[in-house]
Coordinates of C-alpha atoms in Angstrom, one line a residue:
M1 CA 0.0 8.8 7.6
A2 CA -2.6 6.5 6.5
P3 CA -3.4 3.7 8.4
N4 CA -1.3 0.5 6.6
V5 CA -4.4 -1.4 4.6
C6 CA -2.0 -4.3 3.4
S7 CA -4.1 -7.6 4.9
S8 CA -8.2 -5.9 6.3
D9 CA -11.5 -7.6 7.4
L10 CA -12.1 -8.8 4.3
S11 CA -9.5 -11.4 4.7
S12 CA -10.7 -12.8 8.3
S13 CA -14.5 -12.2 7.7
S14 CA -15.6 -15.8 7.7
Q15 CA -14.7 -18.9 10.3
K16 CA -11.9 -20.4 7.3
P17 CA -8.7 -21.7 8.7
L18 CA -5.9 -20.0 9.4
P19 CA -2.7 -20.5 6.3
K20 CA -0.2 -23.6 7.7
D21 CA 3.1 -21.9 8.6
L22 CA 5.9 -23.5 6.6
S23 CA 8.9 -21.1 8.8
D24 CA 10.2 -23.9 9.9
L25 CA 11.3 -25.0 6.0
F26 CA 12.9 -21.6 5.8
V27 CA 16.5 -21.3 5.6
P28 CA 18.0 -19.0 8.8
S29 CA 18.1 -16.2 6.3
M30 CA 14.8 -16.4 5.4
R31 CA 13.4 -16.9 9.1
G32 CA 12.7 -13.1 10.1
P33 CA 14.1 -9.8 9.8
I34 CA 17.2 -9.0 11.7
K35 CA 16.9 -5.7 13.3
S36 CA 20.3 -3.6 12.3
A37 CA 22.0 -2.0 14.7
F38 CA 21.4 1.3 14.0
K39 CA 17.0 1.5 15.3
S40 CA 18.3 -0.6 18.4
V41 CA 20.4 2.3 19.2
M42 CA 17.9 4.5 18.2
G43 CA 14.9 2.4 19.6
N44 CA 12.2 4.5 19.6
P45 CA 12.2 8.3 19.1
T46 CA 9.4 10.3 21.0
L47 CA 7.4 13.0 20.1
A48 CA 10.2 15.7 21.4
M49 CA 12.9 14.1 18.9
I50 CA 13.1 15.2 15.4
N51 CA 13.7 11.9 13.6
M52 CA 16.3 12.9 11.0
A53 CA 16.3 9.8 9.7
G54 CA 13.1 9.1 8.0
G55 CA 14.0 11.1 4.8
V56 CA 11.2 12.2 4.1
P57 CA 11.1 15.2 2.2
H58 CA 8.5 18.5 2.5
P59 CA 5.8 18.1 -0.3
D60 CA 6.5 21.6 -0.9
T61 CA 9.5 20.6 -2.4
F62 CA 8.0 18.3 -5.5
P63 CA 8.0 19.8 -8.7
I64 CA 4.5 18.0 -9.8
L65 CA 1.6 19.8 -9.4
R66 CA -1.1 18.5 -10.6
L67 CA -1.0 15.5 -13.4
Q68 CA -4.2 14.0 -15.6
A69 CA -4.3 11.3 -17.9
T70 CA -6.9 9.8 -20.5
V71 CA -7.9 6.7 -20.1
R72 CA -9.5 3.7 -21.9
A73 CA -12.6 2.3 -20.7
P74 CA -11.7 -1.5 -19.4
N75 CA -13.4 -3.1 -22.6
G76 CA -10.9 -1.8 -24.5
S77 CA -12.2 0.2 -27.3
D78 CA -11.0 2.9 -29.1
S79 CA -12.5 6.1 -28.9
T80 CA -15.8 5.8 -26.7
G81 CA -15.5 5.0 -23.2
E82 CA -12.6 7.6 -22.5
S83 CA -12.2 9.1 -19.1
A84 CA -10.1 11.8 -17.0
L85 CA -8.6 10.9 -14.5
V86 CA -7.4 14.0 -12.8
L87 CA -4.6 13.8 -9.8
E88 CA -4.1 17.2 -7.9
K89 CA -1.7 18.0 -5.5
T90 CA -3.7 18.9 -2.3
A91 CA -6.9 18.1 -3.0
S92 CA -7.7 14.4 -2.7
S93 CA -10.9 12.0 -3.1
G94 CA -12.7 9.5 -1.5
S95 CA -11.0 7.0 -3.8
T96 CA -7.5 8.4 -4.3
E97 CA -5.0 10.4 -2.5
S98 CA -3.7 13.3 -3.2
L99 CA -0.1 14.4 -4.8
N100 CA 1.6 15.3 -2.1
E101 CA -0.1 11.9 -0.4
L102 CA 1.3 9.6 -3.4
L103 CA 4.8 11.2 -4.0
Q104 CA 5.8 11.2 -0.8
Y105 CA 8.0 7.8 0.5
G106 CA 5.3 4.6 1.5
D107 CA 5.5 2.1 4.0
G108 CA 5.9 -0.8 2.3
C109 CA 2.7 -2.1 1.3
G110 CA 2.3 -0.4 -1.5
V111 CA -0.8 2.8 -2.2
D112 CA -3.5 2.6 0.2
S113 CA -6.3 3.0 -2.3
Y114 CA -4.6 0.2 -4.4
C115 CA -4.4 -1.8 -1.7
R116 CA -8.2 -1.5 -1.0
F117 CA -8.7 -2.0 -4.6
L118 CA -6.6 -5.4 -4.7
L119 CA -7.4 -6.7 -1.2
K120 CA -11.5 -6.5 -2.7
H121 CA -10.4 -8.7 -5.9
T122 CA -8.8 -11.4 -3.7
Q123 CA -11.0 -11.5 -1.7
R124 CA -13.8 -11.6 -4.9
T125 CA -12.5 -13.0 -6.9
H126 CA -10.0 -15.9 -5.9
N127 CA -11.5 -16.4 -2.4
P128 CA -8.7 -17.6 -0.9
P129 CA -9.2 -21.0 1.8
Y130 CA -7.9 -19.7 4.8
S131 CA -8.1 -16.9 6.7
G132 CA -5.8 -13.9 7.8
W133 CA -4.5 -13.4 3.9
G134 CA -2.8 -10.3 2.4
V135 CA -1.9 -7.9 -0.2
I136 CA 1.8 -6.2 -1.1
A137 CA 1.6 -3.8 -4.0
S138 CA 4.9 -2.7 -4.2

């Protein structure tokens, strides 16, 4: 699985202050995750143990072999500037994942390539006044 890109070096690259911790203002149910009874019983699975609770389907079971879409240029023109977006089942380019990766369950932050885009966009466009920020695209 690809590394988590919800937060990045982009968010801590400058000498900006950390965000204020307002967690003491939260109601008790919002202060943090409550550990599930199942996970406390399971503990940390070892490599010798197959975790059947993950529910991750095998990529061969995905019915989609190829996905193609024609998209308009960002300027919104009708007929000029069209581009074809093609996603193959196993082939991945440097900027996007393969269909096997995109159709698989993720980590909750969203698709890695989209999170990387959102991190760069947020840094360039909004330039948060603090460090340690991240994005969630799910």
